[in-house]
Amino acid sequence: MATAVASSSSSLFFFFSSLSSSSSPSSSSLSRLTLSSPSHHSLSSSLSISPSFISLSTKAPKRTASSLFPSFTVKAEKKNVLIVNTNSGGHAVIGFYFAKELLGSGHNVTILTVGEEGSDKMKKPPFNRFSEIVSGGGKTVWGEPADIGKVLEGAAAFDVVLDNNGKDLDAVRPVADWAKSSGVKQFYFISSAGIYKPTDEPPHVEGDTVKADAGHVGVEKYISEIFDNWASFRPQYMIGSGNNKDCEEWFFDRIVRGRPVLIPGSGMQLTNISHVKDLSSMLTLAVEKSEAASGKIFNCVSDRAVTLDGIAKLCAQAAGLPVEIVHYDPKAVGIDAKKAFPFRNMHFYSEPRAAKELLGWSSTTNLTVDLKERFDEYVKIGRDKKQIQFDLDDKILAALKVPVAV
Amino acid sequence: MASMVVVQHKQPSSVIFSSSLSDFNGAKLTASVQYKRKLWQPKGALRITASSAKKILIMGGTRFIGIFLSRLLVQEGHQVTLFTRGKAPIAQQLPGESDTDFADFSSKILHLKGDRKDFEFVKSSLSAEGFDVVYDINGREANEVEPILDALPNLEQYIYCSSAGVYLKTDTPPHFEIDAVDPKSRHKGKLETESLLASRDVNWTSLRPVYIYGPLNYNPVEEWFFHRLKAGRPIPVPNSGIQVTQLGHVKDLAKAFVKVLGNEKASKEVFNISGEKYVTFAGLAKACAKAGGFPEPEIVHYNPKEFDFGKKKPFPFRDQHFFTSIEKAKSVLGWKPEFDLVEGLADSYNLDFGRGTFRKEADFSTDDIILGKSLVLQT
C-alpha cells in the first residue's frame, strides 16, 4: 500500500518510513523531518514613513530570507494511539488505513473494534486483513466501547484516541470520558460531512452551519468542552481496497454486465469520493501537528468533486467498457432513491480547506488511477462473474418504459 | 523587492476604512484588506512615494475592471496611464464616489489615446513613453501583446487579465491552475497570450477570473436577474438549475491585480481569482432577489434543446458546472475576497441597478418563448 506523502507548497515532508508488513516496531525510525516555511502571507505592503526620516520596517520578512532559514520541526515524538473502530459500514476502512499509516510512521497503535473477534462481521474487509496491522506492530482488541476501561485494563497510557465508531454522544461519551480520565491528550472524532445544512452555495467549508440535531454535532460539542486538544474530521464517501461498504462497486456491477447505470435526477449532483488514504494521511498529519490541529474541524475529503454522471463515466473508463447512463425521477417512478442509489440525490460537496491551510495537507486522490486499481481488484476477486439481482434497477426500468404523463 | 508605499489618508488612523474610498462602499472591512492602517501612523502624514512608485500603463481601464484598478493604483501613488481609443471618458465619477476623491483621481489619471490593434502606433507610443509595468486588462489575442513587449524591453512586469474560460471542461471540478486547458475554447486567444508571455523573457503574471460582477458590469450577469426581479417575472433556468458556477466581485479582482504588482511570488504565475463559495443557478436567482430586496422568485426550468432562440442567449451562464479553486491566490498572495455573494450583489444593486442604471435594456423575448410553451420541465 502506498505511503501517502503530503507535500504542499508550504511544507516539505521527508518520509523515512515504509508500510511493508514485515517491519517490526523497533526498526521503524522516527526520522521524519518537517521543513516548513512560514505561512504564505504576502509581504505586508504598508509601511509608514514619517516626514522626518525614512525607515524600513523590518517586520515584513522578505521571502528570500525566510526560505534561507526555514523553521523546521523534527517530529521525533512517538505517540501511543488508540483507534476505536466501528465494526461495519463505510467508515470502517478509515481505522484500517490510519492504523497502518501510523505504524509506518513509527507510532504505537492499538485498534479496538466494537463487538467480538469471532463475529461474522469480522470475516469482511477490512477486518479480515487485520493481520496486516498486527504484523505492522499494532495491537488488535475487541470489546464494547461502554466497557472501554475494562477492555483496555493494563494497557499503557494513550496519547491520542480516535473514535471512529460513534454517531452520537451515547456511543462516544464512555470513550471520551474514559480518555479524559486516563490523561489522553488528543481526542479525535470521525464525524460526517452529512451534518452540514444543505446550501445553495457549495462547497461545505469548515464553519458552515450544521444540523443542530445531528448526533455527530452533539459529540463535537461535547469533546470540545472536555478536551483542550480535540479535533473532528468530517468525511464523505471513500474508495480503497479493504472497504467494508460498496462504493464504486455499485457502478462496476452494472457496467461489466452491460446494464444501464440508473442515476436519479440530472446526474449533475456534485459529491466527494476520496481514496481512503487521503483520510489516513490527514489524520496522521493531525496527530503529528497536534497544535495546529487542536480545536479544529476538518473536512476529511479529497480536494475535487465529481458529478454522479462523472463517477459513472470514470468507472466505465477504468473498466475499459462503455456505459449507458439513464436518469430518472425517483418520485415519478415511485422509488426511494436512498435504496436504489448509493449516493445522496443532491449536491453533497465539501472541500478540505482547513487541512490544507492549517496542516499543509494535500490530496493524492486521483480517481482515474484509483478506479483502475479498484477495477483490477474487482475482477481479481471474481466479482464480475458473480450472480447479482438487480430488482430495484429492473423496477425503475420497467416504470420508465411507461410514458410519463406531462 | 518590497513595495514601500504609504497610503495616504486624511482621516484619523483609528478609522479602518475612510469614506474617502467611497468607491468601495459596502466592502467588508477587515484587517486583511490591502490597506492596513498602522495605529502609529501620524495624522496627516504626507504621502511620500518611495522609489517603488511605478509608471503604469493600463490597456483599457475605462469600462469595468480598470475603473476600480486604476483608482487603487493612483491611490497607492503610482503614475497611471490608460491606453484607450477615447470613446469613453477617461474618468467618470463612480456612484458613491465623493467629489473630492473623484477630483483627485481625474487630476492624476493620464490618457494615451490610440487603437491597440494599430501595432505600429502601440510600439512607437509606448517606447516613447516608457513604462515600468503594463496591466493588460482588455487584451484578447497574442499578437496584441507583441508590440507592447517589443516597445518596452525593460518592462518590470506584464500583468494580464486572462480567463478561467481557458480551462478544459472537467469531470472533477474545481479547476486548479495546474489543470488542463482547452486550446479550442472560445478564449483561446487568452491562452495563446499566456503562452506567448511565458515564452518571452518577461516577468509576467496572469489572473483568471470566472464570472465577474459588481457595479458598472457591462456583461449582463446580475443585471439579467435584476431586470426580471424588478419586472416581477419568473426566472427561466435551463435544465436542473443545480449547475454550479462562481462569481467574483470586481473590487476583489482589482485588489488581486494590485496584490501581484511587484510581487515576486507572482512572477510567471497564473492565479484563479473569484469568490470563496460557488453557487447554483437557482441559488444565484435567490441571492439576487435577496440582494435587491425582492421576494423569492419563481424559477421555471426548461430544456434548451426544445427551443430555438435564434441568436439570442436565453441565460447568461454556460449550461454546465464552471468554477475554480482560489486557494493558490489565497495561500501564495495572501489575497482573499472581501465580498460574499449576497453582499457583493447588494453592492452592485445599490450602486448600479438599484439607482436605475444598467447597460442593456430588458429583453424578455427568450423568456416569453420559454414561458409560452405549455410543457415545462419539472425537476
PDB file of C-alpha atoms in Angstrom, chain A residues 9-10 38-57 59-60 62-66 199-205 208 265-271 303-307 309-311 313-314 317 329 331 346-347 349 351-353 356-357 367-368 406, chain B residues 1-7 34-38 40-42 45-46 48 50 76 170-176 178-179 240 242-244 259 263-265 275-280 282-284 286-287 319-321 323 325-327 330-335 340-342 375-376 378-379:
ATOM      1  CA  SER A   9       3.509  24.439  -1.226  1.00  0.00           C
ATOM      2  CA  SER A  10       4.132  25.325   2.347  1.00  0.00           C
ATOM      3  CA  PRO A  38       6.299  30.328   7.336  1.00  0.00           C
ATOM      4  CA  SER A  39       2.777  30.681   6.205  1.00  0.00           C
ATOM      5  CA  HIS A  40       2.291  32.116   2.790  1.00  0.00           C
ATOM      6  CA  HIS A  41       1.107  35.524   3.591  1.00  0.00           C
ATOM      7  CA  SER A  42       2.394  38.099   1.209  1.00  0.00           C
ATOM      8  CA  LEU A  43       4.696  40.803   2.313  1.00  0.00           C
ATOM      9  CA  SER A  44       2.952  43.388   4.320  1.00  0.00           C
ATOM     10  CA  SER A  45       2.930  46.171   1.852  1.00  0.00           C
ATOM     11  CA  SER A  46       2.176  49.102   4.041  1.00  0.00           C
ATOM     12  CA  LEU A  47       4.967  50.965   5.671  1.00  0.00           C
ATOM     13  CA  SER A  48       4.606  54.216   7.396  1.00  0.00           C
ATOM     14  CA  ILE A  49       7.112  56.885   6.608  1.00  0.00           C
ATOM     15  CA  SER A  50       7.201  59.952   8.767  1.00  0.00           C
ATOM     16  CA  PRO A  51       8.206  63.223   7.226  1.00  0.00           C
ATOM     17  CA  SER A  52      11.438  63.437   9.116  1.00  0.00           C
ATOM     18  CA  PHE A  53      13.061  60.144   8.285  1.00  0.00           C
ATOM     19  CA  ILE A  54      12.599  57.096   6.238  1.00  0.00           C
ATOM     20  CA  SER A  55      12.879  53.805   7.996  1.00  0.00           C
ATOM     21  CA  LEU A  56      12.243  50.392   6.671  1.00  0.00           C
ATOM     22  CA  SER A  57      10.065  48.312   8.842  1.00  0.00           C
ATOM     23  CA  LYS A  59       8.521  43.346  10.394  1.00  0.00           C
ATOM     24  CA  ALA A  60       7.916  42.093   6.902  1.00  0.00           C
ATOM     25  CA  LYS A  62      11.497  39.016   2.649  1.00  0.00           C
ATOM     26  CA  ARG A  63      10.523  35.812   1.076  1.00  0.00           C
ATOM     27  CA  THR A  64      14.100  35.023   0.124  1.00  0.00           C
ATOM     28  CA  ALA A  65      15.311  35.403   3.685  1.00  0.00           C
ATOM     29  CA  SER A  66      12.657  33.166   5.055  1.00  0.00           C
ATOM     30  CA  THR A 199     -26.726  25.115   0.794  1.00  0.00           C
ATOM     31  CA  ASP A 200     -27.176  26.952  -2.465  1.00  0.00           C
ATOM     32  CA  GLU A 201     -23.533  27.970  -2.217  1.00  0.00           C
ATOM     33  CA  PRO A 202     -21.302  24.924  -2.236  1.00  0.00           C
ATOM     34  CA  PRO A 203     -18.904  23.739  -1.088  1.00  0.00           C
ATOM     35  CA  HIS A 204     -19.397  22.961   2.565  1.00  0.00           C
ATOM     36  CA  VAL A 205     -16.491  24.545   4.355  1.00  0.00           C
ATOM     37  CA  ASP A 208     -20.620  26.383   7.865  1.00  0.00           C
ATOM     38  CA  GLY A 265     -32.160  13.404 -11.052  1.00  0.00           C
ATOM     39  CA  SER A 266     -29.982  15.188 -13.553  1.00  0.00           C
ATOM     40  CA  GLY A 267     -26.714  13.423 -12.791  1.00  0.00           C
ATOM     41  CA  MET A 268     -25.190  16.847 -12.221  1.00  0.00           C
ATOM     42  CA  GLN A 269     -25.169  16.428  -8.457  1.00  0.00           C
ATOM     43  CA  LEU A 270     -21.670  17.002  -7.093  1.00  0.00           C
ATOM     44  CA  THR A 271     -20.167  14.765  -4.466  1.00  0.00           C
ATOM     45  CA  ASP A 303      -9.938  18.311  -2.949  1.00  0.00           C
ATOM     46  CA  ARG A 304     -12.002  17.548  -6.019  1.00  0.00           C
ATOM     47  CA  ALA A 305     -15.671  16.951  -6.559  1.00  0.00           C
ATOM     48  CA  VAL A 306     -17.197  14.620  -9.091  1.00  0.00           C
ATOM     49  CA  THR A 307     -20.699  14.575 -10.519  1.00  0.00           C
ATOM     50  CA  ASP A 309     -22.631  11.181 -14.093  1.00  0.00           C
ATOM     51  CA  GLY A 310     -18.906  11.759 -13.812  1.00  0.00           C
ATOM     52  CA  ILE A 311     -18.250   8.902 -11.423  1.00  0.00           C
ATOM     53  CA  LYS A 313     -18.098   7.642 -16.646  1.00  0.00           C
ATOM     54  CA  LEU A 314     -14.860   7.312 -14.696  1.00  0.00           C
ATOM     55  CA  GLN A 317     -13.205   4.266 -18.248  1.00  0.00           C
ATOM     56  CA  ASP A 329     -37.128  10.978 -11.247  1.00  0.00           C
ATOM     57  CA  LYS A 331     -40.813  10.382  -7.197  1.00  0.00           C
ATOM     58  CA  MET A 346     -28.388  16.338  -4.087  1.00  0.00           C
ATOM     59  CA  HIS A 347     -25.153  18.299  -4.056  1.00  0.00           C
ATOM     60  CA  TYR A 349     -19.759  18.580  -1.713  1.00  0.00           C
ATOM     61  CA  GLU A 351     -13.697  20.959   0.491  1.00  0.00           C
ATOM     62  CA  PRO A 352     -10.710  20.205   2.749  1.00  0.00           C
ATOM     63  CA  ARG A 353      -9.765  23.830   3.225  1.00  0.00           C
ATOM     64  CA  LYS A 356      -4.709  22.484   3.571  1.00  0.00           C
ATOM     65  CA  GLU A 357      -4.434  25.819   5.355  1.00  0.00           C
ATOM     66  CA  LEU A 367      -9.992   8.889  -9.400  1.00  0.00           C
ATOM     67  CA  THR A 368      -8.799   7.872 -12.859  1.00  0.00           C
ATOM     68  CA  VAL A 406     -46.883  15.522 -18.525  1.00  0.00           C
TER      69      VAL A 406
ATOM     70  CA  MET B   1      11.601  43.698  -3.829  1.00  0.00           C
ATOM     71  CA  ALA B   2       9.427  45.044  -1.120  1.00  0.00           C
ATOM     72  CA  SER B   3       6.966  47.656  -2.129  1.00  0.00           C
ATOM     73  CA  MET B   4       7.214  50.588   0.139  1.00  0.00           C
ATOM     74  CA  VAL B   5       4.246  52.732  -0.433  1.00  0.00           C
ATOM     75  CA  VAL B   6       2.480  54.838   2.049  1.00  0.00           C
ATOM     76  CA  VAL B   7      -1.205  55.027   1.651  1.00  0.00           C
ATOM     77  CA  GLN B  34      -4.977  45.810   1.212  1.00  0.00           C
ATOM     78  CA  TYR B  35      -4.668  48.971   3.240  1.00  0.00           C
ATOM     79  CA  LYS B  36      -3.519  48.173   6.694  1.00  0.00           C
ATOM     80  CA  ARG B  37      -3.702  51.188   8.922  1.00  0.00           C
ATOM     81  CA  LYS B  38      -0.955  51.205  11.478  1.00  0.00           C
ATOM     82  CA  TRP B  40       1.179  54.840  14.972  1.00  0.00           C
ATOM     83  CA  GLN B  41       0.845  56.467  11.610  1.00  0.00           C
ATOM     84  CA  PRO B  42       0.699  60.174  12.389  1.00  0.00           C
ATOM     85  CA  ALA B  45       1.105  62.003   7.252  1.00  0.00           C
ATOM     86  CA  LEU B  46       2.433  63.228   3.989  1.00  0.00           C
ATOM     87  CA  ILE B  48       5.578  60.024   0.267  1.00  0.00           C
ATOM     88  CA  ALA B  50       9.254  55.905  -2.164  1.00  0.00           C
ATOM     89  CA  GLU B  76      -1.080  53.880  -3.979  1.00  0.00           C
ATOM     90  CA  THR B 170     -13.646  18.516 -16.385  1.00  0.00           C
ATOM     91  CA  ASP B 171     -15.474  15.719 -14.609  1.00  0.00           C
ATOM     92  CA  THR B 172     -13.689  16.635 -11.383  1.00  0.00           C
ATOM     93  CA  PRO B 173     -14.040  20.308 -10.578  1.00  0.00           C
ATOM     94  CA  PRO B 174     -12.910  22.735  -9.320  1.00  0.00           C
ATOM     95  CA  HIS B 175     -10.395  23.946 -11.862  1.00  0.00           C
ATOM     96  CA  PHE B 176      -6.953  24.392 -10.348  1.00  0.00           C
ATOM     97  CA  ILE B 178      -2.448  23.186 -12.963  1.00  0.00           C
ATOM     98  CA  ASP B 179      -5.456  21.732 -14.762  1.00  0.00           C
ATOM     99  CA  SER B 240     -31.979  21.280 -13.365  1.00  0.00           C
ATOM    100  CA  ILE B 242     -28.226  22.845  -9.899  1.00  0.00           C
ATOM    101  CA  GLN B 243     -25.393  23.734 -12.241  1.00  0.00           C
ATOM    102  CA  VAL B 244     -22.693  25.279 -10.082  1.00  0.00           C
ATOM    103  CA  LYS B 259      -1.549  42.378  -4.877  1.00  0.00           C
ATOM    104  CA  ASN B 263       5.275  40.690  -6.029  1.00  0.00           C
ATOM    105  CA  GLU B 264       7.998  38.153  -6.741  1.00  0.00           C
ATOM    106  CA  LYS B 265       5.702  35.339  -5.646  1.00  0.00           C
ATOM    107  CA  GLY B 275     -15.425  34.239  -4.930  1.00  0.00           C
ATOM    108  CA  GLU B 276     -14.868  31.949  -1.929  1.00  0.00           C
ATOM    109  CA  LYS B 277     -18.014  29.984  -2.473  1.00  0.00           C
ATOM    110  CA  TYR B 278     -19.674  28.728  -5.587  1.00  0.00           C
ATOM    111  CA  VAL B 279     -23.387  28.957  -6.313  1.00  0.00           C
ATOM    112  CA  THR B 280     -26.080  27.042  -8.160  1.00  0.00           C
ATOM    113  CA  ALA B 282     -31.216  28.569  -8.770  1.00  0.00           C
ATOM    114  CA  GLY B 283     -29.260  29.790  -5.764  1.00  0.00           C
ATOM    115  CA  LEU B 284     -27.982  32.762  -7.718  1.00  0.00           C
ATOM    116  CA  LYS B 286     -32.399  33.717  -4.980  1.00  0.00           C
ATOM    117  CA  ALA B 287     -29.261  35.600  -3.982  1.00  0.00           C
ATOM    118  CA  ASP B 319     -25.007  25.456 -19.071  1.00  0.00           C
ATOM    119  CA  GLN B 320     -22.515  23.348 -17.109  1.00  0.00           C
ATOM    120  CA  HIS B 321     -20.584  23.352 -13.852  1.00  0.00           C
ATOM    121  CA  PHE B 323     -15.863  27.010 -11.013  1.00  0.00           C
ATOM    122  CA  SER B 325     -10.270  26.954  -6.733  1.00  0.00           C
ATOM    123  CA  ILE B 326      -8.833  30.249  -5.498  1.00  0.00           C
ATOM    124  CA  GLU B 327      -6.634  28.629  -2.887  1.00  0.00           C
ATOM    125  CA  LYS B 330      -5.062  32.915  -1.112  1.00  0.00           C
ATOM    126  CA  SER B 331      -2.052  30.980   0.063  1.00  0.00           C
ATOM    127  CA  VAL B 332       0.595  32.485  -2.217  1.00  0.00           C
ATOM    128  CA  LEU B 333      -0.560  36.101  -2.376  1.00  0.00           C
ATOM    129  CA  GLY B 334      -2.388  36.402   0.898  1.00  0.00           C
ATOM    130  CA  TRP B 335      -5.342  37.758  -1.059  1.00  0.00           C
ATOM    131  CA  ASP B 340     -19.575  37.199  -0.081  1.00  0.00           C
ATOM    132  CA  LEU B 341     -22.197  36.647  -2.745  1.00  0.00           C
ATOM    133  CA  VAL B 342     -25.255  38.372  -1.339  1.00  0.00           C
ATOM    134  CA  LEU B 375     -44.936  21.983 -21.286  1.00  0.00           C
ATOM    135  CA  VAL B 376     -42.132  22.939 -18.951  1.00  0.00           C
ATOM    136  CA  GLN B 378     -40.444  19.621 -13.701  1.00  0.00           C
ATOM    137  CA  THR B 379     -37.375  18.947 -11.647  1.00  0.00           C
TER     138      THR B 379
END
